[in-house]
Short mmCIF file of C-alpha atoms in Angstrom, two decimals:
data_model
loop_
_atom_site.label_atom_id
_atom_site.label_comp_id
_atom_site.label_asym_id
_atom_site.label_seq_id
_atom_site.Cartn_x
_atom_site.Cartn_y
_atom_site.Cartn_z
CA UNK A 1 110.45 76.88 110.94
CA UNK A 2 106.90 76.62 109.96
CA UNK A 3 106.18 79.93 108.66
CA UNK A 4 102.72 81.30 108.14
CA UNK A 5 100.09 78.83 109.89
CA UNK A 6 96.75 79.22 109.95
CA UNK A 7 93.88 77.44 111.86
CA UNK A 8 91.13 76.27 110.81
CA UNK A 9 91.28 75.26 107.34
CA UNK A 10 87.53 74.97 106.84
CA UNK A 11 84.81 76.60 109.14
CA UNK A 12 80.73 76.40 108.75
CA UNK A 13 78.63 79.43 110.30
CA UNK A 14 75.68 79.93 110.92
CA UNK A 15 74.54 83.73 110.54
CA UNK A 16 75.26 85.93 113.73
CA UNK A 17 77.60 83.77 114.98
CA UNK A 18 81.11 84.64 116.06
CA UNK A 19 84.92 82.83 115.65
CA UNK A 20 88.23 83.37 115.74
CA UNK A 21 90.76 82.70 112.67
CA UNK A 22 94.10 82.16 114.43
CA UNK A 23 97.57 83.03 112.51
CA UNK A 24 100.68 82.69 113.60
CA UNK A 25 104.21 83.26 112.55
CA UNK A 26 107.50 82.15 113.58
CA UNK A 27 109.79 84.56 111.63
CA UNK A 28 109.75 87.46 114.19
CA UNK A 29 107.92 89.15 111.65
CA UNK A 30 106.56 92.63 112.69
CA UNK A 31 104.15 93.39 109.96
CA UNK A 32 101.22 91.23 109.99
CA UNK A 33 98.35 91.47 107.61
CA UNK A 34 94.45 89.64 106.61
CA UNK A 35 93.28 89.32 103.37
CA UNK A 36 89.86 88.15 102.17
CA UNK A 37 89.70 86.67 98.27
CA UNK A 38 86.59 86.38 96.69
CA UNK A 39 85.32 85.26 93.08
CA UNK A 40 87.00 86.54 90.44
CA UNK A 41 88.22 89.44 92.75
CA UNK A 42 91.84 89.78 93.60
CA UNK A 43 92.52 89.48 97.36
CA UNK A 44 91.50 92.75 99.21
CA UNK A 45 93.19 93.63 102.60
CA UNK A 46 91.56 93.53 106.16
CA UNK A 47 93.31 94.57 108.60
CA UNK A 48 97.18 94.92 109.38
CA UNK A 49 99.26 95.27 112.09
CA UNK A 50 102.66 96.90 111.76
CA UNK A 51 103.90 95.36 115.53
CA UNK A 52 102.45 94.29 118.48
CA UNK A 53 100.15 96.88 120.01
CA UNK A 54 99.34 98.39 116.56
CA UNK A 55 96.95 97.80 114.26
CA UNK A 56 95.18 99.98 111.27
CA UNK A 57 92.03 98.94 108.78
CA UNK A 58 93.12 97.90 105.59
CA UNK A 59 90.17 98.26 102.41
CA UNK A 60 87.82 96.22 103.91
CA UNK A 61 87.21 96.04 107.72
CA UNK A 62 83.95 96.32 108.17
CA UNK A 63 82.95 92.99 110.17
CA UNK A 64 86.15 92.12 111.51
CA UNK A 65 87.91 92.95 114.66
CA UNK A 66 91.56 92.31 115.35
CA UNK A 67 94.49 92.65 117.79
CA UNK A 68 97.92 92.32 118.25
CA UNK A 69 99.53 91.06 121.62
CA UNK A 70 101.96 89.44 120.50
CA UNK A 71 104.67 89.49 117.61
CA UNK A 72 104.10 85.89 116.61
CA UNK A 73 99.90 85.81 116.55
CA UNK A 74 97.43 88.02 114.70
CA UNK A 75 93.56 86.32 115.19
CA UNK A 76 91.07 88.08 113.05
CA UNK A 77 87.44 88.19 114.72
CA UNK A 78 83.92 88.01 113.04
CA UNK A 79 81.69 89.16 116.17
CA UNK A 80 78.29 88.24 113.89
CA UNK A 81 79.28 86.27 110.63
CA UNK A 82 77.11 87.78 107.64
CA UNK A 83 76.78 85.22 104.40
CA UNK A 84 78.66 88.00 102.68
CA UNK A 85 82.00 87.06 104.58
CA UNK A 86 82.05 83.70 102.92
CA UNK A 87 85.15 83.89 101.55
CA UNK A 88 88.82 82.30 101.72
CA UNK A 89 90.78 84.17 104.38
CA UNK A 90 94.72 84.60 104.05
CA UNK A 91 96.72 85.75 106.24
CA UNK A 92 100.41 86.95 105.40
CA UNK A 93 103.33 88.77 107.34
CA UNK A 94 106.98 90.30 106.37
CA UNK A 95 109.40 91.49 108.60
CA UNK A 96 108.92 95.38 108.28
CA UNK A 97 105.80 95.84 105.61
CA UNK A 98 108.36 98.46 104.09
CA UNK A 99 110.26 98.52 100.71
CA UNK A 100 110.12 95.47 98.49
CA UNK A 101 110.56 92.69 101.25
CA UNK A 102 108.85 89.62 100.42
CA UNK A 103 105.37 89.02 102.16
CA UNK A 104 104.70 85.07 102.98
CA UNK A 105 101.42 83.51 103.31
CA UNK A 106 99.21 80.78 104.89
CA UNK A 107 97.25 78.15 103.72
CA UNK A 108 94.47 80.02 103.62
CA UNK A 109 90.77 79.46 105.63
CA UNK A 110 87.67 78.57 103.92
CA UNK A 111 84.63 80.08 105.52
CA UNK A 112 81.23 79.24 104.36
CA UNK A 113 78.74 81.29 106.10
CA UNK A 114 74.91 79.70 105.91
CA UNK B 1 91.51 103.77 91.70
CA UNK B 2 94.39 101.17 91.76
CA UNK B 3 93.50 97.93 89.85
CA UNK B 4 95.27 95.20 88.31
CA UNK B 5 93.95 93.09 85.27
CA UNK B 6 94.36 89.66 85.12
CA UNK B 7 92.67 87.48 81.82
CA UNK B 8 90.53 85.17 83.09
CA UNK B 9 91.35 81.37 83.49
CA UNK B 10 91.47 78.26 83.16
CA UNK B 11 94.22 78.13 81.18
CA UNK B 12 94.61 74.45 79.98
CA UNK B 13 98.31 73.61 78.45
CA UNK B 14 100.07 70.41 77.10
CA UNK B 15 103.59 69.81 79.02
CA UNK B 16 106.31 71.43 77.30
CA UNK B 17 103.59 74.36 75.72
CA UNK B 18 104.58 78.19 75.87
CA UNK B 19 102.87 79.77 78.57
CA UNK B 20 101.59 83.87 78.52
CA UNK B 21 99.40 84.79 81.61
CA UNK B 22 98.57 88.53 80.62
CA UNK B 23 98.64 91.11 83.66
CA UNK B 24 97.68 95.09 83.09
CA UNK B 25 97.30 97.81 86.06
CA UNK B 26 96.09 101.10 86.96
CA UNK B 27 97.91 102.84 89.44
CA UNK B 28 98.76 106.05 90.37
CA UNK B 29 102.57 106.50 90.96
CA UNK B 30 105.33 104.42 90.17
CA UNK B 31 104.49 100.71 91.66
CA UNK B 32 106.19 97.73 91.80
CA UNK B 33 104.96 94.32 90.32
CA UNK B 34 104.47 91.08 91.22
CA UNK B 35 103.86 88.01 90.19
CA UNK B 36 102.97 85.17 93.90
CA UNK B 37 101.87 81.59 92.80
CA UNK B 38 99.52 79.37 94.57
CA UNK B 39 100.01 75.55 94.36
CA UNK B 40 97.30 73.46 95.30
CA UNK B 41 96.65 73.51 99.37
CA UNK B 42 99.40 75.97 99.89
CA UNK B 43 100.00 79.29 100.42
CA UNK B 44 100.81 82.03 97.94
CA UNK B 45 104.51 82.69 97.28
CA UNK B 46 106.32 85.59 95.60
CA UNK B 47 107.66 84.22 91.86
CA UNK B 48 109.14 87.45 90.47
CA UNK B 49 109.01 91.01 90.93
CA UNK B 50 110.30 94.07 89.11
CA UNK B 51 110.63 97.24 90.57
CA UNK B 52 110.50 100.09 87.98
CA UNK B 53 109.98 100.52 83.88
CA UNK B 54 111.61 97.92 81.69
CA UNK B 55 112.95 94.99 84.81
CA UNK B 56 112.67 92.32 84.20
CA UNK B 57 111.66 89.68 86.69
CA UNK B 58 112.39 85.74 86.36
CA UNK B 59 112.77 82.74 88.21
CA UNK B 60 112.10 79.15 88.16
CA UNK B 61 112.14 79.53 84.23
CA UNK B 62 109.29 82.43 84.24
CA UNK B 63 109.51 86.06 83.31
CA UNK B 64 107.92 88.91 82.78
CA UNK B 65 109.26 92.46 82.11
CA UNK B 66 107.49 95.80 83.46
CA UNK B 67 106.04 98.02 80.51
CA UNK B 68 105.24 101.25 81.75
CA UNK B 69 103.93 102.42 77.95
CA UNK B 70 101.37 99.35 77.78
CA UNK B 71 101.14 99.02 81.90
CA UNK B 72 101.55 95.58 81.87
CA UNK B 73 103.34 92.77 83.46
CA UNK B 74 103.19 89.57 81.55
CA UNK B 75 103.80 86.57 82.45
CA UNK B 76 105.88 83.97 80.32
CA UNK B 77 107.45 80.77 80.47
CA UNK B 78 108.61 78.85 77.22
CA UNK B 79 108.10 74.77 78.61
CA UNK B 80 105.65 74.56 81.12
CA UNK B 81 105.73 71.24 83.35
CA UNK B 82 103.03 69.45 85.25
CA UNK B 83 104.40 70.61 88.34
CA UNK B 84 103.48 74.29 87.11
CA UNK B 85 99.61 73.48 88.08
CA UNK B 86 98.49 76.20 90.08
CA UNK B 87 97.06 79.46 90.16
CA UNK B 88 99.14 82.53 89.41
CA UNK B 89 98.11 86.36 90.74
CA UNK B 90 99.66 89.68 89.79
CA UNK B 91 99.88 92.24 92.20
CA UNK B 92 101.10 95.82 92.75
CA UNK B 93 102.28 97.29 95.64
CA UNK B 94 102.17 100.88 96.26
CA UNK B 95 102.99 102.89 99.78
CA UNK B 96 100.80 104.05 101.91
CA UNK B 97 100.70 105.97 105.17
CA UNK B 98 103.23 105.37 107.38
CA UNK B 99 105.79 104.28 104.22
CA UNK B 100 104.08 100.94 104.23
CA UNK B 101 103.56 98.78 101.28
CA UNK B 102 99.74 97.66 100.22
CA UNK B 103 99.40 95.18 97.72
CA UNK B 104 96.78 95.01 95.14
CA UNK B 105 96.14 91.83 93.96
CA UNK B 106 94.47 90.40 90.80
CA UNK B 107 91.60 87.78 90.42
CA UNK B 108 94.43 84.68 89.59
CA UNK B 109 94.35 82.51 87.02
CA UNK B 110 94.08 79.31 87.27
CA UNK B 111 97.31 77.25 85.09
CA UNK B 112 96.14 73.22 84.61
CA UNK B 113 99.24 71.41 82.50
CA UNK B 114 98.60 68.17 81.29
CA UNK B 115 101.15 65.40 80.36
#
């Protein structure tokens, strides 16, 4: 069981260009979620996905793309990376995103955009 | 808006020191706290929680207790340990549409415990 993973660790951009962050979960977890943290800010939600098929912006989508084909993966897209989406990228799922049910998190992603 | 309040870190500590990591929101409603911790390379994991005024939350030897009059959620723990390095956030969650939960996070603080 490996949990929340997360892939790549570290990334270097170059502005307008475009990746992928991968996450993946192996809990059958149907709520699915991306979080940005910045510098003395608190982490700020994305985008989140209550199942497969479904997804909704969160506070801060503006940048990002994201879909849902799956129950197990949940890739966030930057189409044209802006130096104002460095940040560390987490991305976190629980089984129903309802009530108090604890919400587990990756490792994170460190994305440095030049 | 919704906010939470973390003070500012680092917070250096001898082993076996008293810890208090102060936490105060702003919400509208009746939230639930948090406190998730962050060890070094890892991801963030819930600690405690408390759901309404005057829980309190503990585990692995840390507490904190939901004040509704003050709005805070405090963390405490009387012996820290080396192995309590990390960075700690507090966090509210409140619904939103659909009867989901958001959670609003704080800026962490970072805990350093030397030997």
């Amino acid at each position: 069981n490996a949990g929340v993973t997360q892939t790549p660790k570290f990334q270097v951009l170059k502005t307008g260009q475009s990746m992928t962050l991968q996450c993946a979960q192996d809990m059958n977890h149907e709520y699915m979620s991306w979080y940005r943290q910045d510098p003395g800010m608190g982490l700020r939600l994305i985008h989140y996905s209550v199942g497969a098929g479904i997804t909704d912006q969160g506070e801060v989508p503006n940048g990002y793309n994201v879909s849902r084909s799956t129950t197990e993966d949940f890739p966030l897209r930057l189409l044209s990376a802006a130096p104002s989406q460095t940040s560390v990228y987490f991305c976190a799922s629980s089984y129903s995103g309802r009530g108090l049910e604890t919400q587990y998190f990756g490792p994170g992603t460190r994305l440095l955009v030049l | 808006g919704d906010s939470v309040t973390q003070m500012e870190g680092p917070v250096t500590l001898s082993e076996e020191a008293f810890l208090t990591i102060n936490c105060t929101y702003t919400a509208t409603g009746y939230p639930s706290l948090f406190w998730y911790v962050q060890y070094p390379g890892e991801g963030l994991q819930l600690l405690l929680k408390a759901t309404k005024a005057d829980d309190k939350g503990s585990n692995k030897g840390f507490e904190a207790t939901y004040r509704k009059e003050t709005t805070s959620f405090h963390l405490e723990k009387g012996s820290v340990q080396v192995s309590d390095s990390a960075v700690y956030f507090c966090a509210l969650a409140l619904m939103f549409s659909g009867g989901y939960n958001k959670l609003i996070f704080g800026a962490g603080t970072r805990l350093a415990v030397h030997p």
